[in-house]
Amino acid sequence: MDNYKLFGLDENCTDEQLDSAYKELKAKYAEDRFLEGEAGNEAARKLTELENAYRDLVSLRRERTEFFTEGNNAYQEIEKLIKEGKLQDAQYELDKFNERNAEWHYLQAVVFFKKNWNNESKKQLEIAIQMDPDNQKYKNSYAKLNERIKTESNKSFTSYTSGDGNKYEQYEEPRQMGGDGCCQWCCEMAICNMMLNCCCNSCG
C-alpha cells in the first residue's frame, strides 16, 4: 500500500493508471535531480524510490493475474470432473490448492453434495458465502441444500428383503401424531388389546 501511495493511487487502480502516474512522476524527479543542493539530492532519492516501487508493483500485479488465471482454469477443470462424476479426481485437484478462495469452498461443497454429505456441504457453502456474500450462485445453492436437508429430515430410512431374496432400501414418511396416522395407530392398539383379552379369557 505504501508503494501505491507514492503514485497517489490504491491497489484498485488499473495498469494504465499506474503507468501514467509513474511516467509523470519519473519525468518530474528526473528533471528536479539537477537542482542545486538538497533539493537535487531529494529528487534523486525520490526517483530511485519511485523506480523500485514501480518495479515491485508491476511484478506483484503480474503474479496476481497469473494466479487468478491459473486458478480459474483449474476450477473449470474441476467442474468438468464433477459433471463427469469423477469425484475422486475432483477432490484430488482441490487438495492441490494452497490458496482457498470462495470458489474453492463452493466446489468442495459440490463434491460433498454429490457424495450426499449434506452437513459437510453446508459448512463449505457457508464459508464461500462469508468470503463472497454477493455471489448469487452460492446463495442459490445454499437455499437448495437447506431444502434438501429439510426434506430428508422428514423421512425415515427402511430396508427390507423381498421374497426373491433381493434387498431393497427406501425412504418412508414418518408416522405423524394426530390426523389419520394417529387414528390408525389407535385402532391397531385397540385390536391388539382385544386379542390379548381373548387369549387371557380362554386361558382362564
PDB file of C-alpha atoms in Angstrom:
ATOM      1  CA  MET A   1       0.000   0.000   0.000  1.00  0.00           C
ATOM      2  CA  ASP A   2       2.908   2.365   0.715  1.00  0.00           C
ATOM      3  CA  ASN A   3       4.145   1.805  -2.829  1.00  0.00           C
ATOM      4  CA  TYR A   4       0.762   2.759  -4.228  1.00  0.00           C
ATOM      5  CA  LYS A   5       0.740   5.912  -2.114  1.00  0.00           C
ATOM      6  CA  LEU A   6       3.919   7.082  -3.852  1.00  0.00           C
ATOM      7  CA  PHE A   7       1.861   7.316  -7.039  1.00  0.00           C
ATOM      8  CA  GLY A   8      -1.233   8.769  -5.357  1.00  0.00           C
ATOM      9  CA  LEU A   9      -3.169   5.551  -6.105  1.00  0.00           C
ATOM     10  CA  ASP A  10      -4.546   2.466  -4.350  1.00  0.00           C
ATOM     11  CA  GLU A  11      -4.482  -1.245  -5.188  1.00  0.00           C
ATOM     12  CA  ASN A  12      -7.728  -0.996  -7.164  1.00  0.00           C
ATOM     13  CA  CYS A  13      -6.134   1.197  -9.840  1.00  0.00           C
ATOM     14  CA  THR A  14      -5.741  -0.055 -13.391  1.00  0.00           C
ATOM     15  CA  ASP A  15      -2.416  -0.850 -15.027  1.00  0.00           C
ATOM     16  CA  GLU A  16      -2.908   2.173 -17.287  1.00  0.00           C
ATOM     17  CA  GLN A  17      -3.366   4.493 -14.292  1.00  0.00           C
ATOM     18  CA  LEU A  18      -0.235   3.116 -12.652  1.00  0.00           C
ATOM     19  CA  ASP A  19       1.842   3.534 -15.820  1.00  0.00           C
ATOM     20  CA  SER A  20       0.585   7.078 -16.344  1.00  0.00           C
ATOM     21  CA  ALA A  21       1.390   8.155 -12.761  1.00  0.00           C
ATOM     22  CA  TYR A  22       4.826   6.527 -12.979  1.00  0.00           C
ATOM     23  CA  LYS A  23       5.782   8.314 -16.187  1.00  0.00           C
ATOM     24  CA  GLU A  24       4.588  11.681 -14.870  1.00  0.00           C
ATOM     25  CA  LEU A  25       6.480  11.433 -11.574  1.00  0.00           C
ATOM     26  CA  LYS A  26       9.572   9.975 -13.216  1.00  0.00           C
ATOM     27  CA  ALA A  27       9.776  12.940 -15.582  1.00  0.00           C
ATOM     28  CA  LYS A  28       9.389  15.370 -12.661  1.00  0.00           C
ATOM     29  CA  TYR A  29      12.067  13.794 -10.447  1.00  0.00           C
ATOM     30  CA  ALA A  30      14.420  13.251 -13.400  1.00  0.00           C
ATOM     31  CA  GLU A  31      14.333  16.983 -14.031  1.00  0.00           C
ATOM     32  CA  ASP A  32      14.476  18.076 -10.364  1.00  0.00           C
ATOM     33  CA  ARG A  33      17.552  15.969  -9.571  1.00  0.00           C
ATOM     34  CA  PHE A  34      19.669  18.542 -11.386  1.00  0.00           C
ATOM     35  CA  LEU A  35      18.650  21.239  -8.906  1.00  0.00           C
ATOM     36  CA  GLU A  36      21.361  22.541  -6.653  1.00  0.00           C
ATOM     37  CA  GLY A  37      21.751  21.482  -3.070  1.00  0.00           C
ATOM     38  CA  GLU A  38      19.448  19.264  -1.038  1.00  0.00           C
ATOM     39  CA  ALA A  39      16.561  19.700  -3.481  1.00  0.00           C
ATOM     40  CA  GLY A  40      18.508  17.865  -6.181  1.00  0.00           C
ATOM     41  CA  ASN A  41      19.569  15.128  -3.763  1.00  0.00           C
ATOM     42  CA  GLU A  42      15.984  14.654  -2.553  1.00  0.00           C
ATOM     43  CA  ALA A  43      14.703  14.373  -6.129  1.00  0.00           C
ATOM     44  CA  ALA A  44      17.370  11.746  -6.891  1.00  0.00           C
ATOM     45  CA  ARG A  45      16.306   9.725  -3.824  1.00  0.00           C
ATOM     46  CA  LYS A  46      12.651  10.014  -4.842  1.00  0.00           C
ATOM     47  CA  LEU A  47      13.468   8.867  -8.354  1.00  0.00           C
ATOM     48  CA  THR A  48      15.224   5.745  -7.023  1.00  0.00           C
ATOM     49  CA  GLU A  49      12.332   5.054  -4.635  1.00  0.00           C
ATOM     50  CA  LEU A  50       9.861   5.513  -7.460  1.00  0.00           C
ATOM     51  CA  GLU A  51      11.720   3.109  -9.743  1.00  0.00           C
ATOM     52  CA  ASN A  52      11.867   0.399  -7.055  1.00  0.00           C
ATOM     53  CA  ALA A  53       8.210   0.820  -6.120  1.00  0.00           C
ATOM     54  CA  TYR A  54       7.063   0.620  -9.735  1.00  0.00           C
ATOM     55  CA  ARG A  55       9.130  -2.499 -10.373  1.00  0.00           C
ATOM     56  CA  ASP A  56       7.721  -4.233  -7.278  1.00  0.00           C
ATOM     57  CA  LEU A  57       4.140  -3.291  -8.105  1.00  0.00           C
ATOM     58  CA  VAL A  58       4.385  -4.478 -11.701  1.00  0.00           C
ATOM     59  CA  SER A  59       5.795  -7.807 -10.521  1.00  0.00           C
ATOM     60  CA  LEU A  60       3.135  -8.190  -7.832  1.00  0.00           C
ATOM     61  CA  ARG A  61       0.269  -7.379 -10.193  1.00  0.00           C
ATOM     62  CA  ARG A  62       1.608  -9.796 -12.824  1.00  0.00           C
ATOM     63  CA  GLU A  63       1.855 -12.627 -10.288  1.00  0.00           C
ATOM     64  CA  ARG A  64      -1.679 -11.929  -9.070  1.00  0.00           C
ATOM     65  CA  THR A  65      -3.052 -12.001 -12.606  1.00  0.00           C
ATOM     66  CA  GLU A  66      -1.273 -15.284 -13.339  1.00  0.00           C
ATOM     67  CA  PHE A  67      -2.561 -16.782 -10.096  1.00  0.00           C
ATOM     68  CA  PHE A  68      -6.189 -15.976 -10.815  1.00  0.00           C
ATOM     69  CA  THR A  69      -5.896 -17.075 -14.435  1.00  0.00           C
ATOM     70  CA  GLU A  70      -4.377 -20.415 -13.478  1.00  0.00           C
ATOM     71  CA  GLY A  71      -6.854 -20.795 -10.623  1.00  0.00           C
ATOM     72  CA  ASN A  72      -9.857 -20.151 -12.853  1.00  0.00           C
ATOM     73  CA  ASN A  73      -8.608 -22.671 -15.408  1.00  0.00           C
ATOM     74  CA  ALA A  74      -8.121 -25.245 -12.659  1.00  0.00           C
ATOM     75  CA  TYR A  75     -11.613 -24.586 -11.302  1.00  0.00           C
ATOM     76  CA  GLN A  76     -13.078 -25.111 -14.756  1.00  0.00           C
ATOM     77  CA  GLU A  77     -11.284 -28.448 -14.966  1.00  0.00           C
ATOM     78  CA  ILE A  78     -12.625 -29.447 -11.552  1.00  0.00           C
ATOM     79  CA  GLU A  79     -16.169 -28.516 -12.595  1.00  0.00           C
ATOM     80  CA  LYS A  80     -15.747 -30.738 -15.640  1.00  0.00           C
ATOM     81  CA  LEU A  81     -14.598 -33.647 -13.472  1.00  0.00           C
ATOM     82  CA  ILE A  82     -17.595 -33.200 -11.182  1.00  0.00           C
ATOM     83  CA  LYS A  83     -20.028 -33.180 -14.103  1.00  0.00           C
ATOM     84  CA  GLU A  84     -18.427 -36.395 -15.374  1.00  0.00           C
ATOM     85  CA  GLY A  85     -18.929 -37.985 -11.962  1.00  0.00           C
ATOM     86  CA  LYS A  86     -15.187 -38.246 -11.283  1.00  0.00           C
ATOM     87  CA  LEU A  87     -15.462 -37.085  -7.692  1.00  0.00           C
ATOM     88  CA  GLN A  88     -12.215 -38.666  -6.525  1.00  0.00           C
ATOM     89  CA  ASP A  89     -10.264 -36.896  -9.271  1.00  0.00           C
ATOM     90  CA  ALA A  90     -12.027 -33.624  -8.489  1.00  0.00           C
ATOM     91  CA  GLN A  91     -11.113 -33.951  -4.805  1.00  0.00           C
ATOM     92  CA  TYR A  92      -7.512 -34.702  -5.744  1.00  0.00           C
ATOM     93  CA  GLU A  93      -7.327 -31.465  -7.747  1.00  0.00           C
ATOM     94  CA  LEU A  94      -8.961 -29.461  -4.962  1.00  0.00           C
ATOM     95  CA  ASP A  95      -6.434 -30.757  -2.442  1.00  0.00           C
ATOM     96  CA  LYS A  96      -3.604 -29.296  -4.540  1.00  0.00           C
ATOM     97  CA  PHE A  97      -4.662 -25.718  -3.757  1.00  0.00           C
ATOM     98  CA  ASN A  98      -2.780 -23.822  -1.071  1.00  0.00           C
ATOM     99  CA  GLU A  99      -4.831 -20.658  -1.513  1.00  0.00           C
ATOM    100  CA  ARG A 100      -8.506 -21.499  -0.990  1.00  0.00           C
ATOM    101  CA  ASN A 101     -10.895 -18.749  -2.008  1.00  0.00           C
ATOM    102  CA  ALA A 102     -14.709 -18.688  -2.103  1.00  0.00           C
ATOM    103  CA  GLU A 103     -14.884 -20.635  -5.377  1.00  0.00           C
ATOM    104  CA  TRP A 104     -12.727 -23.392  -3.903  1.00  0.00           C
ATOM    105  CA  HIS A 105     -15.098 -23.810  -0.973  1.00  0.00           C
ATOM    106  CA  TYR A 106     -18.072 -23.788  -3.351  1.00  0.00           C
ATOM    107  CA  LEU A 107     -16.607 -26.592  -5.454  1.00  0.00           C
ATOM    108  CA  GLN A 108     -15.735 -28.546  -2.310  1.00  0.00           C
ATOM    109  CA  ALA A 109     -19.360 -28.167  -1.261  1.00  0.00           C
ATOM    110  CA  VAL A 110     -20.490 -29.550  -4.616  1.00  0.00           C
ATOM    111  CA  VAL A 111     -18.253 -32.601  -4.222  1.00  0.00           C
ATOM    112  CA  PHE A 112     -19.648 -33.240  -0.737  1.00  0.00           C
ATOM    113  CA  PHE A 113     -23.184 -32.737  -2.050  1.00  0.00           C
ATOM    114  CA  LYS A 114     -22.610 -35.335  -4.763  1.00  0.00           C
ATOM    115  CA  LYS A 115     -21.498 -37.755  -2.040  1.00  0.00           C
ATOM    116  CA  ASN A 116     -24.664 -36.989  -0.036  1.00  0.00           C
ATOM    117  CA  TRP A 117     -22.577 -35.449   2.740  1.00  0.00           C
ATOM    118  CA  ASN A 118     -25.112 -32.687   3.291  1.00  0.00           C
ATOM    119  CA  ASN A 119     -23.804 -31.234   6.550  1.00  0.00           C
ATOM    120  CA  GLU A 120     -20.230 -31.020   5.248  1.00  0.00           C
ATOM    121  CA  SER A 121     -21.503 -29.431   2.048  1.00  0.00           C
ATOM    122  CA  LYS A 122     -23.473 -26.871   4.041  1.00  0.00           C
ATOM    123  CA  LYS A 123     -20.393 -25.853   6.046  1.00  0.00           C
ATOM    124  CA  GLN A 124     -18.362 -25.277   2.876  1.00  0.00           C
ATOM    125  CA  LEU A 125     -21.132 -23.193   1.317  1.00  0.00           C
ATOM    126  CA  GLU A 126     -21.358 -21.063   4.447  1.00  0.00           C
ATOM    127  CA  ILE A 127     -17.623 -20.329   4.189  1.00  0.00           C
ATOM    128  CA  ALA A 128     -17.985 -19.463   0.480  1.00  0.00           C
ATOM    129  CA  ILE A 129     -20.866 -17.063   1.220  1.00  0.00           C
ATOM    130  CA  GLN A 130     -18.933 -15.480   4.070  1.00  0.00           C
ATOM    131  CA  MET A 131     -15.979 -14.852   1.746  1.00  0.00           C
ATOM    132  CA  ASP A 132     -18.141 -13.640  -1.152  1.00  0.00           C
ATOM    133  CA  PRO A 133     -21.532 -12.544   0.262  1.00  0.00           C
ATOM    134  CA  ASP A 134     -22.765 -11.035  -3.017  1.00  0.00           C
ATOM    135  CA  ASN A 135     -22.388 -14.212  -5.070  1.00  0.00           C
ATOM    136  CA  GLN A 136     -25.885 -15.290  -6.104  1.00  0.00           C
ATOM    137  CA  LYS A 137     -24.717 -18.737  -7.242  1.00  0.00           C
ATOM    138  CA  TYR A 138     -23.565 -19.558  -3.732  1.00  0.00           C
ATOM    139  CA  LYS A 139     -26.802 -18.259  -2.203  1.00  0.00           C
ATOM    140  CA  ASN A 140     -28.997 -20.279  -4.571  1.00  0.00           C
ATOM    141  CA  SER A 141     -27.015 -23.447  -3.890  1.00  0.00           C
ATOM    142  CA  TYR A 142     -27.283 -22.861  -0.144  1.00  0.00           C
ATOM    143  CA  ALA A 143     -31.052 -22.443  -0.350  1.00  0.00           C
ATOM    144  CA  LYS A 144     -31.439 -25.647  -2.393  1.00  0.00           C
ATOM    145  CA  LEU A 145     -29.240 -27.581   0.003  1.00  0.00           C
ATOM    146  CA  ASN A 146     -31.238 -26.429   3.016  1.00  0.00           C
ATOM    147  CA  GLU A 147     -34.427 -27.517   1.262  1.00  0.00           C
ATOM    148  CA  ARG A 148     -32.934 -30.948   0.610  1.00  0.00           C
ATOM    149  CA  ILE A 149     -31.824 -31.310   4.231  1.00  0.00           C
ATOM    150  CA  LYS A 150     -35.279 -30.279   5.423  1.00  0.00           C
ATOM    151  CA  THR A 151     -36.982 -32.768   3.100  1.00  0.00           C
ATOM    152  CA  GLU A 152     -34.768 -35.682   4.065  1.00  0.00           C
ATOM    153  CA  SER A 153     -35.123 -34.934   7.777  1.00  0.00           C
ATOM    154  CA  ASN A 154     -38.863 -35.632   7.397  1.00  0.00           C
ATOM    155  CA  LYS A 155     -38.223 -39.127   6.061  1.00  0.00           C
ATOM    156  CA  SER A 156     -37.248 -42.359   7.790  1.00  0.00           C
ATOM    157  CA  PHE A 157     -34.946 -44.925   6.209  1.00  0.00           C
ATOM    158  CA  THR A 158     -36.019 -48.571   5.992  1.00  0.00           C
ATOM    159  CA  SER A 159     -34.606 -51.654   4.325  1.00  0.00           C
ATOM    160  CA  TYR A 160     -36.248 -54.989   3.586  1.00  0.00           C
ATOM    161  CA  THR A 161     -35.703 -58.267   1.753  1.00  0.00           C
ATOM    162  CA  SER A 162     -38.218 -59.337  -0.864  1.00  0.00           C
ATOM    163  CA  GLY A 163     -39.481 -62.837  -1.460  1.00  0.00           C
ATOM    164  CA  ASP A 164     -36.915 -63.406  -4.193  1.00  0.00           C
ATOM    165  CA  GLY A 165     -34.083 -62.723  -1.764  1.00  0.00           C
ATOM    166  CA  ASN A 166     -33.158 -59.268  -3.096  1.00  0.00           C
ATOM    167  CA  LYS A 167     -32.516 -56.441  -0.661  1.00  0.00           C
ATOM    168  CA  TYR A 168     -34.195 -53.084  -1.143  1.00  0.00           C
ATOM    169  CA  GLU A 169     -33.876 -49.722   0.569  1.00  0.00           C
ATOM    170  CA  GLN A 170     -36.376 -46.893   0.669  1.00  0.00           C
ATOM    171  CA  TYR A 171     -37.309 -43.720   2.486  1.00  0.00           C
ATOM    172  CA  GLU A 172     -40.720 -43.567   4.120  1.00  0.00           C
ATOM    173  CA  GLU A 173     -42.604 -40.659   5.609  1.00  0.00           C
ATOM    174  CA  PRO A 174     -42.617 -40.995   9.413  1.00  0.00           C
ATOM    175  CA  ARG A 175     -45.924 -41.556  11.171  1.00  0.00           C
ATOM    176  CA  GLN A 176     -47.201 -38.245  12.484  1.00  0.00           C
ATOM    177  CA  MET A 177     -49.192 -37.846  15.673  1.00  0.00           C
ATOM    178  CA  GLY A 178     -52.724 -36.648  15.035  1.00  0.00           C
ATOM    179  CA  GLY A 179     -54.885 -36.977  11.906  1.00  0.00           C
ATOM    180  CA  ASP A 180     -55.270 -40.278  10.052  1.00  0.00           C
ATOM    181  CA  GLY A 181     -51.935 -41.601  11.294  1.00  0.00           C
ATOM    182  CA  CYS A 182     -52.976 -41.217  14.913  1.00  0.00           C
ATOM    183  CA  CYS A 183     -56.367 -42.800  14.242  1.00  0.00           C
ATOM    184  CA  GLN A 184     -54.763 -45.780  12.533  1.00  0.00           C
ATOM    185  CA  TRP A 185     -52.332 -46.262  15.391  1.00  0.00           C
ATOM    186  CA  CYS A 186     -55.127 -46.150  17.986  1.00  0.00           C
ATOM    187  CA  CYS A 187     -57.146 -48.740  16.041  1.00  0.00           C
ATOM    188  CA  GLU A 188     -54.146 -51.044  15.831  1.00  0.00           C
ATOM    189  CA  MET A 189     -53.581 -50.798  19.582  1.00  0.00           C
ATOM    190  CA  ALA A 190     -57.271 -51.445  20.307  1.00  0.00           C
ATOM    191  CA  ILE A 191     -57.257 -54.585  18.159  1.00  0.00           C
ATOM    192  CA  CYS A 192     -54.109 -55.854  19.877  1.00  0.00           C
ATOM    193  CA  ASN A 193     -55.715 -55.234  23.271  1.00  0.00           C
ATOM    194  CA  MET A 194     -58.865 -57.147  22.264  1.00  0.00           C
ATOM    195  CA  MET A 195     -56.822 -60.108  21.044  1.00  0.00           C
ATOM    196  CA  LEU A 196     -54.834 -60.114  24.302  1.00  0.00           C
ATOM    197  CA  ASN A 197     -58.042 -60.129  26.365  1.00  0.00           C
ATOM    198  CA  CYS A 198     -59.454 -63.003  24.315  1.00  0.00           C
ATOM    199  CA  CYS A 199     -56.320 -65.057  24.902  1.00  0.00           C
ATOM    200  CA  CYS A 200     -56.404 -64.344  28.634  1.00  0.00           C
ATOM    201  CA  ASN A 201     -60.123 -65.305  28.926  1.00  0.00           C
ATOM    202  CA  SER A 202     -59.520 -68.518  27.012  1.00  0.00           C
ATOM    203  CA  CYS A 203     -56.714 -69.465  29.318  1.00  0.00           C
ATOM    204  CA  GLY A 204     -58.933 -68.691  32.341  1.00  0.00           C
TER     205      GLY A 204
END
